[in-house]
CSV table of C-alpha atoms in Angstrom, one decimal:
chain,number,residue,atom,x,y,z
A,1,MET,CA,-46.0,46.8,163.6
A,2,ASN,CA,-49.1,46.9,165.7
A,3,ARG,CA,-51.1,45.7,162.6
A,4,SER,CA,-52.7,42.7,164.3
A,5,LEU,CA,-54.3,44.4,167.3
A,6,ASN,CA,-57.9,43.8,168.0
A,7,SER,CA,-60.4,46.5,169.0
A,8,ARG,CA,-60.0,45.8,172.7
A,9,GLN,CA,-56.2,46.0,172.6
A,10,ILE,CA,-56.4,49.3,170.7
A,11,GLN,CA,-58.9,50.6,173.3
A,12,LEU,CA,-56.6,49.7,176.2
A,13,TRP,CA,-53.6,51.2,174.3
A,14,ARG,CA,-55.6,54.4,173.8
A,15,ILE,CA,-56.5,54.6,177.5
A,16,ALA,CA,-52.9,54.0,178.5
A,17,ILE,CA,-51.6,56.8,176.3
A,18,TYR,CA,-54.2,59.2,177.8
A,19,PHE,CA,-52.8,58.5,181.3
A,20,ILE,CA,-49.1,58.5,180.1
A,21,PHE,CA,-49.6,62.0,178.6
A,22,ALA,CA,-50.8,63.2,182.0
A,23,LEU,CA,-47.6,62.0,183.8
A,24,PRO,CA,-45.1,64.5,182.4
A,25,GLY,CA,-47.5,67.3,183.1
A,26,PHE,CA,-47.9,66.1,186.6
A,27,ALA,CA,-44.1,65.9,187.0
A,28,ILE,CA,-43.4,69.4,185.6
A,29,ALA,CA,-46.1,71.0,187.8
A,30,SER,CA,-44.7,69.2,190.8
A,31,TRP,CA,-41.3,70.9,190.2
A,32,VAL,CA,-42.8,74.3,189.2
A,33,SER,CA,-45.1,74.5,192.3
A,34,ARG,CA,-42.0,74.3,194.6
A,35,THR,CA,-39.7,76.8,192.9
A,36,PRO,CA,-40.3,79.5,195.5
A,37,ASN,CA,-39.4,77.1,198.3
A,38,ILE,CA,-36.3,75.9,196.4
A,39,ARG,CA,-35.2,79.5,195.6
A,40,ASP,CA,-35.5,80.5,199.2
A,41,ALA,CA,-33.6,77.4,200.4
A,42,LEU,CA,-30.8,78.2,198.0
A,43,GLY,CA,-30.8,81.9,198.7
A,44,ALA,CA,-30.7,82.4,194.9
A,45,THR,CA,-31.5,85.6,193.1
A,46,THR,CA,-34.0,85.7,190.2
A,47,ALA,CA,-31.1,85.8,187.7
A,48,GLN,CA,-29.4,82.9,189.4
A,49,MET,CA,-32.6,80.9,189.3
A,50,GLY,CA,-32.9,81.8,185.6
A,51,TRP,CA,-29.6,80.2,184.9
A,52,ILE,CA,-30.4,77.1,187.1
A,53,ILE,CA,-33.7,76.6,185.3
A,54,PHE,CA,-31.8,76.8,182.0
A,55,GLY,CA,-30.6,73.3,182.8
A,56,LEU,CA,-34.1,72.1,182.1
A,57,ALA,CA,-34.1,73.6,178.6
A,58,VAL,CA,-30.7,72.2,177.9
A,59,GLY,CA,-31.7,68.7,178.8
A,60,ALA,CA,-35.0,68.9,177.0
A,61,ILE,CA,-33.5,70.1,173.7
A,62,ILE,CA,-30.9,67.3,173.8
A,63,GLY,CA,-33.6,64.8,174.5
A,64,LEU,CA,-35.8,66.0,171.7
A,65,LEU,CA,-32.8,65.8,169.2
A,66,VAL,CA,-31.8,62.2,170.1
A,67,ALA,CA,-35.3,60.8,170.6
A,68,SER,CA,-36.0,59.8,167.0
A,69,HIS,CA,-32.8,57.8,166.8
A,70,LEU,CA,-33.7,56.0,170.1
A,71,ILE,CA,-37.2,55.3,168.9
A,72,ALA,CA,-36.0,54.0,165.6
A,73,ASN,CA,-33.8,51.5,167.4
A,74,ARG,CA,-35.8,50.5,170.5
A,75,GLY,CA,-39.4,51.5,169.8
A,76,GLY,CA,-41.7,54.1,171.3
A,77,ARG,CA,-42.8,52.1,174.4
A,78,PHE,CA,-39.2,51.6,175.5
A,79,VAL,CA,-38.2,55.2,175.0
A,80,MET,CA,-41.4,56.5,176.6
A,81,ILE,CA,-41.0,54.5,179.7
A,82,ALA,CA,-37.2,55.1,179.9
A,83,GLY,CA,-38.0,58.8,179.6
A,84,LEU,CA,-40.4,58.7,182.5
A,85,VAL,CA,-37.9,56.8,184.6
A,86,VAL,CA,-35.0,59.2,183.8
A,87,SER,CA,-37.2,62.2,184.5
A,88,SER,CA,-38.1,60.6,187.8
A,89,VAL,CA,-34.4,60.3,188.7
A,90,GLY,CA,-34.0,64.0,187.8
A,91,LEU,CA,-37.0,64.9,190.0
A,92,ILE,CA,-35.4,63.1,193.0
A,93,VAL,CA,-32.1,65.0,192.4
A,94,VAL,CA,-34.1,68.2,192.2
A,95,GLY,CA,-35.8,67.4,195.5
A,96,LEU,CA,-32.5,66.6,197.3
A,97,ALA,CA,-30.6,69.6,195.7
A,98,GLY,CA,-33.4,72.1,196.5
A,99,THR,CA,-33.6,71.6,200.2
A,100,TRP,CA,-31.2,69.0,201.6
A,101,LEU,CA,-28.0,69.5,199.6
A,102,THR,CA,-28.9,73.1,198.8
A,103,SER,CA,-26.6,73.1,195.7
A,104,GLY,CA,-27.3,75.2,192.7
A,105,ILE,CA,-25.0,73.1,190.5
A,106,ILE,CA,-26.6,69.8,191.5
A,107,LEU,CA,-30.0,71.4,191.0
A,108,PHE,CA,-28.9,72.5,187.5
A,109,LEU,CA,-27.7,68.9,186.7
A,110,GLY,CA,-30.9,67.4,188.2
A,111,LEU,CA,-33.0,69.7,186.0
A,112,ALA,CA,-31.0,68.7,182.9
A,113,VAL,CA,-31.6,65.0,183.6
A,114,PHE,CA,-35.3,65.8,184.3
A,115,GLY,CA,-35.5,67.8,181.0
A,116,PHE,CA,-33.7,65.0,179.0
A,117,GLY,CA,-36.2,62.4,180.2
A,118,ASN,CA,-39.1,64.6,179.5
A,119,GLY,CA,-37.7,65.4,176.0
A,120,ILE,CA,-37.4,61.8,174.9
A,121,CYS,CA,-40.7,60.9,176.5
A,122,ASP,CA,-42.5,63.7,174.7
A,123,VAL,CA,-41.5,62.6,171.3
A,124,ALA,CA,-42.2,58.9,172.1
A,125,MET,CA,-45.6,59.5,173.5
A,126,ASN,CA,-46.5,61.7,170.5
A,127,VAL,CA,-45.3,58.9,168.2
A,128,GLU,CA,-47.5,56.5,170.1
A,129,GLY,CA,-50.4,59.0,169.9
A,130,THR,CA,-50.2,59.2,166.1
A,131,ALA,CA,-50.0,55.4,165.9
A,132,VAL,CA,-53.1,55.0,168.1
A,133,GLU,CA,-54.9,57.5,165.8
A,134,ARG,CA,-54.0,55.4,162.7
A,135,ALA,CA,-55.1,52.2,164.5
A,136,ALA,CA,-58.4,53.6,165.8
A,137,GLN,CA,-59.0,55.7,162.7
A,138,LYS,CA,-59.9,58.7,164.8
A,139,SER,CA,-58.4,62.1,165.6
A,140,LEU,CA,-57.1,61.7,169.2
A,141,LEU,CA,-53.9,63.7,169.6
A,142,THR,CA,-55.7,66.9,170.8
A,143,GLY,CA,-57.4,64.8,173.5
A,144,PHE,CA,-54.1,63.3,174.5
A,145,HIS,CA,-52.7,66.8,174.9
A,146,ALA,CA,-55.7,67.8,176.9
A,147,THR,CA,-54.8,65.1,179.5
A,148,PHE,CA,-51.3,66.6,179.6
A,149,SER,CA,-53.0,69.9,180.7
A,150,LEU,CA,-55.1,68.0,183.2
A,151,GLY,CA,-51.9,66.3,184.6
A,152,THR,CA,-50.4,69.8,185.0
A,153,LEU,CA,-53.4,71.0,186.8
A,154,LEU,CA,-53.4,68.0,189.1
A,155,GLY,CA,-49.6,68.5,189.8
A,156,ALA,CA,-50.2,72.2,190.6
A,157,MET,CA,-53.0,71.4,193.0
A,158,THR,CA,-51.0,68.6,194.7
A,159,GLY,CA,-48.1,71.1,195.1
A,160,SER,CA,-50.3,73.7,196.6
A,161,ALA,CA,-51.7,71.1,199.0
A,162,ALA,CA,-48.2,69.9,199.9
A,163,ILE,CA,-47.1,73.5,200.7
A,164,LYS,CA,-50.1,74.1,202.9
A,165,ALA,CA,-49.5,70.8,204.7
A,166,GLY,CA,-45.8,71.7,205.3
A,167,VAL,CA,-44.5,68.8,203.3
A,168,SER,CA,-40.8,69.3,202.5
A,169,VAL,CA,-39.7,69.6,198.8
A,170,THR,CA,-37.7,66.4,199.1
A,171,VAL,CA,-40.7,64.3,200.4
A,172,HIS,CA,-43.0,65.9,197.9
A,173,MET,CA,-40.7,65.0,194.9
A,174,MET,CA,-40.3,61.5,196.3
A,175,LEU,CA,-44.1,61.0,196.5
A,176,ALA,CA,-44.5,62.4,193.0
A,177,VAL,CA,-41.9,59.9,191.7
A,178,ILE,CA,-43.8,57.0,193.5
A,179,VAL,CA,-47.0,58.0,191.7
A,180,ILE,CA,-45.2,58.1,188.3
A,181,ILE,CA,-43.4,54.7,188.8
A,182,LEU,CA,-46.5,52.9,190.0
A,183,SER,CA,-48.4,54.3,187.0
A,184,ILE,CA,-45.6,53.1,184.7
A,185,LEU,CA,-45.7,49.6,186.2
A,186,PHE,CA,-49.4,49.3,185.5
A,187,LEU,CA,-49.6,51.1,182.1
A,188,TYR,CA,-46.6,49.8,180.1
A,189,ARG,CA,-48.2,46.4,179.6
A,190,LEU,CA,-51.1,48.0,177.8
A,191,VAL,CA,-48.8,49.6,175.2
A,192,PRO,CA,-47.7,47.4,172.3
A,193,ALA,CA,-44.0,47.2,171.7
A,194,GLY,CA,-42.2,48.4,168.6
A,195,THR,CA,-44.2,51.5,167.6
A,196,GLY,CA,-41.9,53.7,165.5
A,197,GLN,CA,-39.1,51.0,165.5
A,198,GLU,CA,-37.5,50.4,162.1
A,199,ASN,CA,-37.0,46.7,161.3
A,200,ASP,CA,-34.3,45.5,158.9
A,201,ASP,CA,-36.4,42.4,158.1
A,202,ASP,CA,-39.2,44.5,156.7
A,203,SER,CA,-38.5,44.6,152.9
A,204,ASN,CA,-41.7,46.6,152.2
A,205,ASP,CA,-40.8,49.3,154.6
A,206,PRO,CA,-37.0,49.4,154.9
A,207,PRO,CA,-35.5,51.3,157.9
A,208,MET,CA,-34.2,54.8,157.5
A,209,SER,CA,-30.5,55.5,157.9
A,210,ALA,CA,-29.2,58.1,160.3
A,211,ARG,CA,-28.6,60.4,157.3
A,212,GLU,CA,-32.2,59.9,156.0
A,213,ARG,CA,-33.5,60.8,159.5
A,214,MET,CA,-31.5,64.0,159.5
A,215,ALA,CA,-32.7,64.8,155.9
A,216,ILE,CA,-36.3,64.9,157.3
A,217,TRP,CA,-35.4,68.5,158.2
A,218,LYS,CA,-35.2,69.3,154.5
A,219,GLU,CA,-38.6,68.0,153.5
A,220,ARG,CA,-40.9,70.7,152.3
A,221,ARG,CA,-44.0,69.4,154.1
A,222,THR,CA,-42.2,68.8,157.4
A,223,VAL,CA,-40.7,72.3,157.3
A,224,LEU,CA,-44.1,73.9,156.6
A,225,ILE,CA,-45.7,71.9,159.4
A,226,GLY,CA,-42.9,73.0,161.6
A,227,ILE,CA,-43.6,76.7,160.8
A,228,ILE,CA,-47.3,76.1,161.7
A,229,VAL,CA,-46.3,74.6,165.0
A,230,LEU,CA,-43.8,77.3,165.6
A,231,GLY,CA,-46.4,80.1,165.3
A,232,MET,CA,-49.0,78.4,167.4
A,233,ALA,CA,-46.5,77.3,170.1
A,234,PHE,CA,-45.3,80.9,170.2
A,235,ALA,CA,-48.9,81.9,170.9
A,236,GLU,CA,-49.3,79.3,173.6
A,237,GLY,CA,-45.9,79.9,175.2
A,238,SER,CA,-46.3,83.7,175.3
A,239,ALA,CA,-49.5,83.3,177.3
A,240,ASN,CA,-48.0,80.8,179.6
A,241,ASP,CA,-45.1,83.1,180.5
A,242,TRP,CA,-46.5,86.6,180.1
A,243,LEU,CA,-50.3,86.7,180.3
A,244,PRO,CA,-50.5,87.6,184.1
A,245,LEU,CA,-48.0,90.5,183.6
A,246,ILE,CA,-49.7,91.6,180.4
A,247,MET,CA,-52.9,92.1,182.3
A,248,VAL,CA,-51.2,93.7,185.3
A,249,ASP,CA,-49.0,96.1,183.3
A,250,GLY,CA,-51.4,96.7,180.3
A,251,TYR,CA,-54.7,96.9,182.1
A,252,LYS,CA,-53.6,98.0,185.6
A,253,VAL,CA,-55.4,95.1,187.3
A,254,THR,CA,-54.3,93.3,190.5
A,255,PRO,CA,-52.0,90.3,190.4
A,256,ALA,CA,-55.0,88.1,191.5
A,257,ILE,CA,-56.9,89.2,188.4
A,258,GLY,CA,-53.9,88.6,186.3
A,259,SER,CA,-53.6,85.1,187.6
A,260,PHE,CA,-57.3,84.6,186.9
A,261,ALA,CA,-56.8,85.6,183.3
A,262,PHE,CA,-54.1,83.0,182.9
A,263,GLY,CA,-56.4,80.4,184.4
A,264,LEU,CA,-59.0,81.4,181.9
A,265,PHE,CA,-56.6,80.9,179.0
A,266,VAL,CA,-55.6,77.4,180.3
A,267,ALA,CA,-59.2,76.4,180.8
A,268,ALA,CA,-60.1,77.6,177.2
A,269,MET,CA,-57.2,75.7,175.7
A,270,THR,CA,-58.0,72.5,177.6
A,271,ILE,CA,-61.6,72.6,176.6
A,272,GLY,CA,-60.6,73.2,173.0
A,273,ARG,CA,-58.3,70.3,173.0
A,274,ALA,CA,-60.8,68.0,174.7
A,275,ALA,CA,-63.3,68.8,171.8
A,276,GLY,CA,-60.6,68.7,169.2
A,277,GLY,CA,-60.9,65.1,168.1
A,278,MET,CA,-64.6,65.5,167.3
A,279,LEU,CA,-64.0,68.7,165.3
A,280,LEU,CA,-61.1,67.2,163.4
A,281,ASP,CA,-63.0,64.1,162.4
A,282,ARG,CA,-65.9,66.3,161.2
A,283,PHE,CA,-64.1,69.2,159.5
A,284,GLY,CA,-60.5,68.0,158.9
A,285,ARG,CA,-57.2,69.4,159.9
A,286,VAL,CA,-56.9,72.3,157.4
A,287,ALA,CA,-60.3,73.8,158.3
A,288,VAL,CA,-59.7,73.4,162.0
A,289,LEU,CA,-56.2,75.0,161.8
A,290,ARG,CA,-57.6,77.9,159.8
A,291,ALA,CA,-60.4,78.4,162.2
A,292,SER,CA,-58.1,78.2,165.2
A,293,ALA,CA,-55.7,80.7,163.7
A,294,LEU,CA,-58.7,83.1,163.2
A,295,PHE,CA,-59.8,82.6,166.8
A,296,ALA,CA,-56.3,83.3,168.0
A,297,ILE,CA,-56.0,86.4,165.8
A,298,ALA,CA,-59.3,87.8,167.0
A,299,GLY,CA,-58.4,87.1,170.6
A,300,LEU,CA,-55.0,88.7,170.3
A,301,LEU,CA,-56.5,91.8,168.6
A,302,LEU,CA,-59.0,92.2,171.4
A,303,VAL,CA,-56.2,91.9,174.0
A,304,ILE,CA,-53.9,94.3,172.2
A,305,ALA,CA,-56.6,96.9,171.7
A,306,GLY,CA,-56.4,97.6,175.5
A,307,LEU,CA,-60.1,98.7,175.8
A,308,ASN,CA,-60.9,97.2,179.2
A,309,TYR,CA,-60.3,93.9,181.0
A,310,GLY,CA,-63.8,92.7,180.3
A,311,VAL,CA,-63.1,92.8,176.6
A,312,ALA,CA,-59.7,91.4,177.2
A,313,TYR,CA,-61.2,88.4,179.0
A,314,ILE,CA,-63.2,87.6,175.8
A,315,GLY,CA,-60.0,88.0,173.8
A,316,ILE,CA,-58.1,85.6,176.2
A,317,VAL,CA,-60.8,82.9,175.8
A,318,LEU,CA,-60.5,83.2,172.0
A,319,TRP,CA,-56.7,83.2,172.2
A,320,GLY,CA,-56.8,80.1,174.3
A,321,LEU,CA,-59.2,78.3,172.0
A,322,GLY,CA,-57.1,79.3,169.0
A,323,ALA,CA,-53.8,78.1,170.5
A,324,ALA,CA,-55.2,74.7,171.5
A,325,PHE,CA,-54.8,73.0,168.1
A,326,GLY,CA,-51.6,74.0,166.4
A,327,PHE,CA,-49.2,71.8,168.3
A,328,PRO,CA,-51.1,68.5,168.5
A,329,VAL,CA,-52.5,68.8,165.0
A,330,GLY,CA,-49.1,69.6,163.6
A,331,LEU,CA,-47.6,66.5,165.3
A,332,SER,CA,-50.5,64.4,164.0
A,333,ALA,CA,-49.8,65.6,160.5
A,334,ALA,CA,-46.1,64.9,160.9
A,335,GLY,CA,-46.9,61.3,161.9
A,336,ASP,CA,-48.9,60.5,158.7
A,337,ASP,CA,-46.2,58.4,157.1
A,338,PRO,CA,-45.3,55.4,159.4
A,339,ARG,CA,-41.8,55.3,157.8
A,340,GLY,CA,-39.7,57.9,159.6
A,341,VAL,CA,-42.6,58.8,161.9
A,342,ALA,CA,-40.2,59.3,164.9
A,343,ALA,CA,-37.9,61.5,163.0
A,344,ARG,CA,-40.7,63.8,161.7
A,345,VAL,CA,-42.5,64.0,165.0
A,346,GLY,CA,-39.2,64.6,166.7
A,347,ALA,CA,-38.3,67.4,164.3
A,348,VAL,CA,-41.7,69.1,164.7
A,349,SER,CA,-41.6,68.7,168.5
A,350,THR,CA,-38.2,70.3,168.6
A,351,VAL,CA,-39.4,73.3,166.6
A,352,GLY,CA,-42.4,73.6,168.9
A,353,TYR,CA,-40.4,73.5,172.1
A,354,LEU,CA,-37.8,76.0,170.7
A,355,ALA,CA,-40.8,78.3,170.3
A,356,PHE,CA,-41.8,77.6,173.9
A,357,LEU,CA,-38.3,78.2,175.2
A,358,VAL,CA,-37.0,81.0,173.0
A,359,GLY,CA,-40.1,82.9,171.9
A,360,PRO,CA,-41.3,84.2,175.3
A,361,PRO,CA,-37.8,85.6,176.3
A,362,VAL,CA,-37.6,87.4,173.0
A,363,LEU,CA,-41.1,88.8,173.6
A,364,GLY,CA,-39.9,90.1,177.0
A,365,ILE,CA,-37.0,91.8,175.4
A,366,ILE,CA,-39.3,93.5,172.8
A,367,GLY,CA,-41.8,94.3,175.6
A,368,GLU,CA,-39.1,96.1,177.5
A,369,SER,CA,-38.9,98.7,174.7
A,370,VAL,CA,-42.5,98.9,173.4
A,371,GLY,CA,-44.6,97.4,176.2
A,372,LEU,CA,-46.0,93.9,176.4
A,373,LEU,CA,-49.3,94.7,174.8
A,374,ARG,CA,-47.6,96.0,171.6
A,375,ALA,CA,-45.1,93.2,171.7
A,376,LEU,CA,-48.0,90.8,171.1
A,377,ILE,CA,-48.1,92.1,167.6
A,378,PHE,CA,-45.2,89.7,166.8
A,379,VAL,CA,-47.3,86.8,168.2
A,380,LEU,CA,-50.1,88.0,166.0
A,381,ILE,CA,-47.9,87.9,162.9
A,382,ALA,CA,-46.6,84.4,163.8
A,383,VAL,CA,-50.2,83.1,164.2
A,384,THR,CA,-51.2,84.7,160.9
A,385,ILE,CA,-48.4,83.0,159.0
A,386,ALA,CA,-49.3,79.7,160.7
A,387,GLY,CA,-52.9,80.1,159.5
A,388,LEU,CA,-51.8,80.9,155.9
A,389,LEU,CA,-49.8,77.7,155.8
A,390,SER,CA,-52.5,75.4,157.2
A,391,GLN,CA,-52.9,73.6,153.9
A,392,ALA,CA,-49.6,71.9,154.5
A,393,ALA,CA,-51.2,69.7,157.2
A,394,ARG,CA,-53.6,68.0,154.9
A,395,PRO,CA,-53.4,64.2,155.0
A,396,ILE,CA,-50.3,62.9,153.3
A,397,ALA,CA,-52.4,60.6,151.0
A,398,GLN,CA,-53.5,63.8,149.2
A,399,ASP,CA,-49.8,64.6,148.4
A,400,ASN,CA,-48.0,63.0,145.5
A,401,LYS,CA,-44.9,62.8,147.6
A,402,ILE,CA,-43.0,64.5,150.3
A,403,LYS,CA,-40.7,67.0,148.8
A,404,ARG,CA,-37.5,68.5,150.0
A,405,VAL,CA,-36.9,72.3,150.2
């Protein structure tokens, strides 16, 4: 598959994947930016909104779990585009439920559909990303993830502008969907069909059975990469959910300064990912992962120390730079073997998103007892373990075979 592409086709494929990575970030930020308006329209409490938003997690996890089977049967392009279309449908339902229908149940279902579309698209676009890396013979996945962050930033800015202009949630979601659909219509032609699809006619690379795809979860290398991604995703997700409150509660700063600290973290992580391809091509995965773990450890120690918010800012930058690489580099490593690439990328993606979804609430529970600054010690431990296991991400050609646990 995709073996006969010329350099121009590979370049166009690469450009298309950059833009496609930005679309889910744009969609998610479009929804998140209007959550206060939707909450007020529903008259929901914080606890009720928590349960409603849980629909997004349910849909995403289901999507992540089934994505590899869909990709094996239909190919990455089909699943990626289908995921964006499904998430667009969910976004429309969210817009209608949030202001016009004002129904928490319909909003829950809309978010579940939205999450499912994002889940299958996430795995598919990472499978495409690893395939582009192999075709271009360059490290590109960190750059792809940087455009996801840029898409999120664009969505947040658009949402802020829509609020200031008095645009209703329904109209805002409709406009966001139009942007996504028009982008799909232009970009899908640049992506070759069949990436990750397993062909019965290929005698040299026979397709995996459903049982073999499930057995991916027992492979020693895949499990270790999953642990690396788990630790680094925990570091990223904890900052996403708690950093403003960590600064406000731990350093007694204003909410505005807490928000600035979070912006600093996101900026550092985006810059790190933008430069990641160059660093990976020069130093290799293992060295970059070890260095990123050390950066994150140093940053977390500076934040946990609680000296003053100036020192904490330095720690936040190091934390952001360190957290930038674990997820994309782990997915790149999971995609080394073209046979079963969708299953391995899907497994590692699922572990990473579980860390995003489950880790921060657990940190909040711990922080309730010992304080959020001390609770970061658990993030520190997770990152340390990830750094110690970095050798597992070395290119598969250096391994004799993939072993099961």
